[in-house]
PDB file of N, CA and C and ligand atoms in Angstrom:
ATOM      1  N   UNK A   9      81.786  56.962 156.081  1.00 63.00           N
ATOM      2  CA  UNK A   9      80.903  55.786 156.103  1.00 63.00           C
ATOM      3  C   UNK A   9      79.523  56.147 155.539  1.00 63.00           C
ATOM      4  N   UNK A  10      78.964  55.339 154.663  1.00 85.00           N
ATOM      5  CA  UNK A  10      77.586  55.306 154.866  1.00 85.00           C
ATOM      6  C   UNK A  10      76.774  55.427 155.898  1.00 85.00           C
ATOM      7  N   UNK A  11      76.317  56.625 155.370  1.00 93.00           N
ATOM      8  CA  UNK A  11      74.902  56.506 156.721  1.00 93.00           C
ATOM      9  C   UNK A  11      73.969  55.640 156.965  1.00 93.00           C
ATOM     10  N   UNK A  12      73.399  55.089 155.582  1.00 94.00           N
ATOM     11  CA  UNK A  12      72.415  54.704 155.476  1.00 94.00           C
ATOM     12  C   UNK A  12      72.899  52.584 156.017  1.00 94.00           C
ATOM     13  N   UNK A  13      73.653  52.895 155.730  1.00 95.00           N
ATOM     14  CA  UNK A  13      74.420  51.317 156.081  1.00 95.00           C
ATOM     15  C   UNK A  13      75.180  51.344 157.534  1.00 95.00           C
ATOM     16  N   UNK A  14      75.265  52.773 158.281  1.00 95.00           N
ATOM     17  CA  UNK A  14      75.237  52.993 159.628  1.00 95.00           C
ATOM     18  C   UNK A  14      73.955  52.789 160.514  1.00 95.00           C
ATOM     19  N   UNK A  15      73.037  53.287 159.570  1.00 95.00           N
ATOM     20  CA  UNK A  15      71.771  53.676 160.353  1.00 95.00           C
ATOM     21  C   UNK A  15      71.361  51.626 160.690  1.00 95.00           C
ATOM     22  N   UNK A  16      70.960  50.991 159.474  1.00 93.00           N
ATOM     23  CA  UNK A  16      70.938  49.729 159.415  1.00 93.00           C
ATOM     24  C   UNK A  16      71.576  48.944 160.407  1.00 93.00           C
ATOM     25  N   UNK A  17      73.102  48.763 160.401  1.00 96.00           N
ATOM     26  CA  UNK A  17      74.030  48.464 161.576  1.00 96.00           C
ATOM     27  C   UNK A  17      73.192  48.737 162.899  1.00 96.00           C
ATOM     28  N   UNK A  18      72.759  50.028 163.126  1.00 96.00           N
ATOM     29  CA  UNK A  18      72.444  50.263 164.492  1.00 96.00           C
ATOM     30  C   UNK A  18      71.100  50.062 164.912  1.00 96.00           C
ATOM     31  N   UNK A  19      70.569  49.844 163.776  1.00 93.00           N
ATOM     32  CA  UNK A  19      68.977  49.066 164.148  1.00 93.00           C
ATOM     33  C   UNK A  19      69.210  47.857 164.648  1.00 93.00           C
ATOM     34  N   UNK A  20      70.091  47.279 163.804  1.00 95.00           N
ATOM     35  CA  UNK A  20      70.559  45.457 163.956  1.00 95.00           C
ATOM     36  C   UNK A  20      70.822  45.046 165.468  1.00 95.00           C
ATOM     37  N   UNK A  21      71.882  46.127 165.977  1.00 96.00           N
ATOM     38  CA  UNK A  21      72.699  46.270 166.879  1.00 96.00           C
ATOM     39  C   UNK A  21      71.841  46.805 168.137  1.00 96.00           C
ATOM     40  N   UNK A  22      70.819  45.759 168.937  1.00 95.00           N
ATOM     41  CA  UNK A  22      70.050  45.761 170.047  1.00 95.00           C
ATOM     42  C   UNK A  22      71.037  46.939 170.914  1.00 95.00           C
ATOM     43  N   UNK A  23      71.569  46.369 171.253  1.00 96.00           N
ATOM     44  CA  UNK A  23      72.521  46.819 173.016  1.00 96.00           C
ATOM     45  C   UNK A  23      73.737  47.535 172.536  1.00 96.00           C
ATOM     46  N   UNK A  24      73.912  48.121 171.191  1.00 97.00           N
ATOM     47  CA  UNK A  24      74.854  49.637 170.776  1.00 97.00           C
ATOM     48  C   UNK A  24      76.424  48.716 171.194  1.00 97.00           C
ATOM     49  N   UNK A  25      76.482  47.209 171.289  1.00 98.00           N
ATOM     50  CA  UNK A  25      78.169  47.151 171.724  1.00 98.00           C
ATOM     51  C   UNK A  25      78.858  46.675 170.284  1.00 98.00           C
ATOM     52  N   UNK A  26      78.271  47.483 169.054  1.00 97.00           N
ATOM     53  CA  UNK A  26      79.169  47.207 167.967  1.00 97.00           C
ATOM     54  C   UNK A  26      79.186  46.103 167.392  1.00 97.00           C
ATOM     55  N   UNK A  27      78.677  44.923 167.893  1.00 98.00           N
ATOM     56  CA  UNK A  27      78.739  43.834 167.252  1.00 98.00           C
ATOM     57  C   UNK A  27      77.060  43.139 166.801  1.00 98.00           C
ATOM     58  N   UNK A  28      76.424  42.593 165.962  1.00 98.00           N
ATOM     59  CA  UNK A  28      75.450  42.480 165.490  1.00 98.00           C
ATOM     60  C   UNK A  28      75.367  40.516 166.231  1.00 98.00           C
ATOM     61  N   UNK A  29      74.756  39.914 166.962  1.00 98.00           N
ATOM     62  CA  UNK A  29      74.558  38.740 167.708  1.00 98.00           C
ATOM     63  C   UNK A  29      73.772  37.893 167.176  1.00 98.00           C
ATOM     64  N   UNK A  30      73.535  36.587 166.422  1.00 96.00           N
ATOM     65  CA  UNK A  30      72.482  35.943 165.826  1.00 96.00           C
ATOM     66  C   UNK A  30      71.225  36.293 166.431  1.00 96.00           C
ATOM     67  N   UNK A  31      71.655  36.852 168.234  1.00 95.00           N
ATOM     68  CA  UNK A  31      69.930  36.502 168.782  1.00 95.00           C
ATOM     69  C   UNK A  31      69.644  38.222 168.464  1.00 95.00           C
ATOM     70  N   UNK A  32      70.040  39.255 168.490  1.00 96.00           N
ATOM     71  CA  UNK A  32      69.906  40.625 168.075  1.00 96.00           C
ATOM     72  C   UNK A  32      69.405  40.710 166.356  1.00 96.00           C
ATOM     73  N   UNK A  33      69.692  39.499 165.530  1.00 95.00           N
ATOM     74  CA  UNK A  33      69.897  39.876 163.865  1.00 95.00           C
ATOM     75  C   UNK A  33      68.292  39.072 163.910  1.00 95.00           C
ATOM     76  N   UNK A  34      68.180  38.111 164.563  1.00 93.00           N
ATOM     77  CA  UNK A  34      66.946  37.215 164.826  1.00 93.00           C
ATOM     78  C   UNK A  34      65.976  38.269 165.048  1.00 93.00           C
ATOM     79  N   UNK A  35      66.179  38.317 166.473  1.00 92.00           N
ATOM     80  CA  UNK A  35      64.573  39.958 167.316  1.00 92.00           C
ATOM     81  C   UNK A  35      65.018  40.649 166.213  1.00 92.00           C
ATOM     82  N   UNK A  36      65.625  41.416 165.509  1.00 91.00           N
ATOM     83  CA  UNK A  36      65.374  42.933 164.671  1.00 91.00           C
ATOM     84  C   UNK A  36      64.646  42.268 163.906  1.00 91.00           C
ATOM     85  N   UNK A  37      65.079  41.494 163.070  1.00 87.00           N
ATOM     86  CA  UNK A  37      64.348  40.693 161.599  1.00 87.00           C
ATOM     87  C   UNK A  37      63.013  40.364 161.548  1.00 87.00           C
ATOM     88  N   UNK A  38      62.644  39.817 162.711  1.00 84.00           N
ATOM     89  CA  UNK A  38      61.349  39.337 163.311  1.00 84.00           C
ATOM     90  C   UNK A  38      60.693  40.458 163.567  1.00 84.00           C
ATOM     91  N   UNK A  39      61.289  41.590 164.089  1.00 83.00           N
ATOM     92  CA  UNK A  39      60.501  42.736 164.797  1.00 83.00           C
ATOM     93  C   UNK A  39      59.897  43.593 163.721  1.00 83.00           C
ATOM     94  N   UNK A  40      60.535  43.434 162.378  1.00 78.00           N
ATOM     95  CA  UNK A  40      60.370  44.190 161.136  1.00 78.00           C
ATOM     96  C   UNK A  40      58.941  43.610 160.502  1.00 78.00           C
ATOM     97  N   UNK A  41      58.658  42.700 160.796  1.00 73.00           N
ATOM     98  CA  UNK A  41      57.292  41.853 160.635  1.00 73.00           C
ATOM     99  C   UNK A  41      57.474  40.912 159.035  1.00 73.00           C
ATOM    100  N   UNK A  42      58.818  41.048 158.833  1.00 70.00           N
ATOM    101  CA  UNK A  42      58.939  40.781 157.153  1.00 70.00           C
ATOM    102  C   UNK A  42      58.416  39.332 156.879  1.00 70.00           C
ATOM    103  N   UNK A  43      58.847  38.624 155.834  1.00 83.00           N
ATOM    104  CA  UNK A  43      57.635  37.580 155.443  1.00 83.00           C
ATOM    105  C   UNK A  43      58.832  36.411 155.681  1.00 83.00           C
ATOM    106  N   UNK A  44      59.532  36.016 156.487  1.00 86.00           N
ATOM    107  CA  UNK A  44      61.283  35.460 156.535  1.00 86.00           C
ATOM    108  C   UNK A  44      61.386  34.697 157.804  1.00 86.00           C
ATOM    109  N   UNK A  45      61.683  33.196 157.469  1.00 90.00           N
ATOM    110  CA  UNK A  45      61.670  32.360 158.787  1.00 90.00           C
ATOM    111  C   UNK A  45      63.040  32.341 159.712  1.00 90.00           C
ATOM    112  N   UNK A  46      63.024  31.967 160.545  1.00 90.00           N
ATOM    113  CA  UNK A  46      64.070  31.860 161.323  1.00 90.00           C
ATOM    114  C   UNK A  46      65.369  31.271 160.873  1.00 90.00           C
ATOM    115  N   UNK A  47      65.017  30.120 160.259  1.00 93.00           N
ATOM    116  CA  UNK A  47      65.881  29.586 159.384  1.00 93.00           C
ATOM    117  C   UNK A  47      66.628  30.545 158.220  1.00 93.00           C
ATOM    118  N   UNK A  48      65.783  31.048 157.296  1.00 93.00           N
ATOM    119  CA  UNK A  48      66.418  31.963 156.644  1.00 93.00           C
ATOM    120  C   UNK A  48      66.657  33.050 157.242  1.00 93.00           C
ATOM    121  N   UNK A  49      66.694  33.916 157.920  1.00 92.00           N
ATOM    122  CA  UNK A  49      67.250  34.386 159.066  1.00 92.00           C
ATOM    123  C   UNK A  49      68.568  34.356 159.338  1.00 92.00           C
ATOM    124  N   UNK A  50      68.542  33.249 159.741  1.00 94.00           N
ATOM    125  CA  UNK A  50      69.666  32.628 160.249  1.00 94.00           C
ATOM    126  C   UNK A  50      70.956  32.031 158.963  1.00 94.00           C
ATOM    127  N   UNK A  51      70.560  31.929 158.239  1.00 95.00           N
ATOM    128  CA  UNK A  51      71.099  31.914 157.032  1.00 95.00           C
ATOM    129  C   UNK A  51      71.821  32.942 156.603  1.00 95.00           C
ATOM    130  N   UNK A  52      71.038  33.515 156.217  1.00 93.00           N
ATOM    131  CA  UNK A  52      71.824  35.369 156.405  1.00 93.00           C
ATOM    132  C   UNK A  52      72.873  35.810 157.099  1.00 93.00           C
ATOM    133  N   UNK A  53      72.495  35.413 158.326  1.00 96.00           N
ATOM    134  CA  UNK A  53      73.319  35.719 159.257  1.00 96.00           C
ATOM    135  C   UNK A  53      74.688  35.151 159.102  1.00 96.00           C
ATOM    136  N   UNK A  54      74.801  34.224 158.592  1.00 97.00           N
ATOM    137  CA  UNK A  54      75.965  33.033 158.113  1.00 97.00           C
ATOM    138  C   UNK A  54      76.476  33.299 157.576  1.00 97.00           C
ATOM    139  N   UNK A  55      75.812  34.023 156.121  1.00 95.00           N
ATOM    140  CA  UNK A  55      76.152  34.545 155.237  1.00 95.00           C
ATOM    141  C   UNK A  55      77.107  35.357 155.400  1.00 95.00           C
ATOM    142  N   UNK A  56      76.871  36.183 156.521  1.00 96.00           N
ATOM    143  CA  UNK A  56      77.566  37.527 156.700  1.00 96.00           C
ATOM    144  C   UNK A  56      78.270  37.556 157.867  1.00 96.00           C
ATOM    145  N   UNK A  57      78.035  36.412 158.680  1.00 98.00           N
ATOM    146  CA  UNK A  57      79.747  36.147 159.830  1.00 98.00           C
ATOM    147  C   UNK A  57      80.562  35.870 158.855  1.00 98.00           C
ATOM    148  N   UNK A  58      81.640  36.605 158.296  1.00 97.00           N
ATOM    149  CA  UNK A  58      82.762  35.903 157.284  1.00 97.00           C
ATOM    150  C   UNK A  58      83.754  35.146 158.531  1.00 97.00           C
ATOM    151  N   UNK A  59      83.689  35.165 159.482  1.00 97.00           N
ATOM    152  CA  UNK A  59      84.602  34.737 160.214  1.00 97.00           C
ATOM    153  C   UNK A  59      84.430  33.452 161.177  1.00 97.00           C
ATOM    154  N   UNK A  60      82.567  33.674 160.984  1.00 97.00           N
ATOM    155  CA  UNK A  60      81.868  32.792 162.006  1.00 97.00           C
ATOM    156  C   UNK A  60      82.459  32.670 163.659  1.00 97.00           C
ATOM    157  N   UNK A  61      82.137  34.187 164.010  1.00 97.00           N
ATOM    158  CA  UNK A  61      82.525  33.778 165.159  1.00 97.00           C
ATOM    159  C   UNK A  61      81.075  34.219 166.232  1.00 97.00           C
ATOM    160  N   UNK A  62      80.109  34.379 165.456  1.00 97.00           N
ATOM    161  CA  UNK A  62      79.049  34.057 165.714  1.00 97.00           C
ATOM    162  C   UNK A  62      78.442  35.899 166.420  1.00 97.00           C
ATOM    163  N   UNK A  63      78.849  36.342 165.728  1.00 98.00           N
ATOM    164  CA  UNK A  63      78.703  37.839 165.463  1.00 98.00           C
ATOM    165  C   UNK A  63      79.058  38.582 164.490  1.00 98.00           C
ATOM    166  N   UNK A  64      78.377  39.632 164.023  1.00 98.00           N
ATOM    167  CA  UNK A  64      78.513  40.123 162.616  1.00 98.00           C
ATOM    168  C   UNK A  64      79.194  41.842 163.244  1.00 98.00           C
ATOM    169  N   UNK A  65      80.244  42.126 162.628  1.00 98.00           N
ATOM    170  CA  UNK A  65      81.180  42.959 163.064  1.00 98.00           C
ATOM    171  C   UNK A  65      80.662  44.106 162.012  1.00 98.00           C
ATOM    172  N   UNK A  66      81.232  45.526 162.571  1.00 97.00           N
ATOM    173  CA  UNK A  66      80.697  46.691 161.405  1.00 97.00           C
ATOM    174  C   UNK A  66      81.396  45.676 159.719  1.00 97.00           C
ATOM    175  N   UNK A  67      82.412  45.706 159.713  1.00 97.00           N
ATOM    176  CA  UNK A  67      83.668  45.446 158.374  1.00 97.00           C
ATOM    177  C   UNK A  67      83.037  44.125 157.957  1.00 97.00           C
ATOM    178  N   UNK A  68      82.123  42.974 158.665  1.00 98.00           N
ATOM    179  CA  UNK A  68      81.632  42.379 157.970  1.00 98.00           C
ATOM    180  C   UNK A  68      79.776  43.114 157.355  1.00 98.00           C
ATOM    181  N   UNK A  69      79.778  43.433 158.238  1.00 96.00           N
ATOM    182  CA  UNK A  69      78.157  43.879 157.808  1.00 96.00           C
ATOM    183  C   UNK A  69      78.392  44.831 156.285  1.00 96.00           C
ATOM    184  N   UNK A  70      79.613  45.562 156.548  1.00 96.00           N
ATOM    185  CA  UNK A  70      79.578  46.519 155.408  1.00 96.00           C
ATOM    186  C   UNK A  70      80.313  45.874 154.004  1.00 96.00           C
ATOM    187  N   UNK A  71      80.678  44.636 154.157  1.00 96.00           N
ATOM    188  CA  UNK A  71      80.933  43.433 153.037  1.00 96.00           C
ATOM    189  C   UNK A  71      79.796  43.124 152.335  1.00 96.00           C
ATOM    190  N   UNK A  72      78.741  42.506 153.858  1.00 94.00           N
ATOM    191  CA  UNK A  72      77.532  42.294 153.510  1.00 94.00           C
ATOM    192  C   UNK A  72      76.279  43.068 152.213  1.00 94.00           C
ATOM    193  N   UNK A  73      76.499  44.112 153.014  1.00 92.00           N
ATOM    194  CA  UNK A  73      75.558  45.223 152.466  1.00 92.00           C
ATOM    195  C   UNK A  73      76.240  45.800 151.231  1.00 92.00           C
ATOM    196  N   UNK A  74      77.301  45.634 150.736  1.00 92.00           N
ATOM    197  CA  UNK A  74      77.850  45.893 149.411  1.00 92.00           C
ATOM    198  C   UNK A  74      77.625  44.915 148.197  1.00 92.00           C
ATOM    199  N   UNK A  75      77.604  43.290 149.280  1.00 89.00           N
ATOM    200  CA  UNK A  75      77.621  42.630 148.308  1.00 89.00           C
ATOM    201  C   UNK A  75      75.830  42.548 147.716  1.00 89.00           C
ATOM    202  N   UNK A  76      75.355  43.021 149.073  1.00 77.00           N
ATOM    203  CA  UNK A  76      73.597  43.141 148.553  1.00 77.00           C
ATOM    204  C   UNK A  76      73.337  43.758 147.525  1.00 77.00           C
ATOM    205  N   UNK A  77      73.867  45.474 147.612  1.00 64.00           N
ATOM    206  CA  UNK A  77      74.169  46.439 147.249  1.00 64.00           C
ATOM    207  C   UNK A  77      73.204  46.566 145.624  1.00 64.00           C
TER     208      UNK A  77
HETATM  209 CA1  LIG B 113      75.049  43.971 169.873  1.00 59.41          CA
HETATM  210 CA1  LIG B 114      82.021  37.694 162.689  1.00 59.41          CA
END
């Protein structure tokens, strides 16, 4: 695995249970001080539930971050 797309994951990932939570992808994003509203935020986040089940899983995040890439 990528580290560097591990390391990311586990910033995302408040409470270490593997799964990335709109309200965990929200606080990190926000906490980063970046210039990005909630809305887009949250957008993102959409982006990258491929499954929408309202959590972003390692196998989607690492879809994600490839397709950023
Ligand atoms: Ca989590
Ligand atoms: Ca998901």
């Amino acid at each position: 695995m990528n580290d560097e797309l591990a390391k990311a994951f586990a910033e995302l990932d408040l409470n270490d249970d593997g799964q990335i939570t709109e309200q965990e992808f929200v606080s990190a994003m926000s906490a980063r001080g970046e210039h990005i509203t909630e809305p887009e935020i949250k957008s993102i986040f959409a982006d990258a539930d491929a499954d929408q089940d309202g959590r972003i899983s390692l196998p989607e995040f690492t879809v994600a971050w490839n397709r950023a890439g």
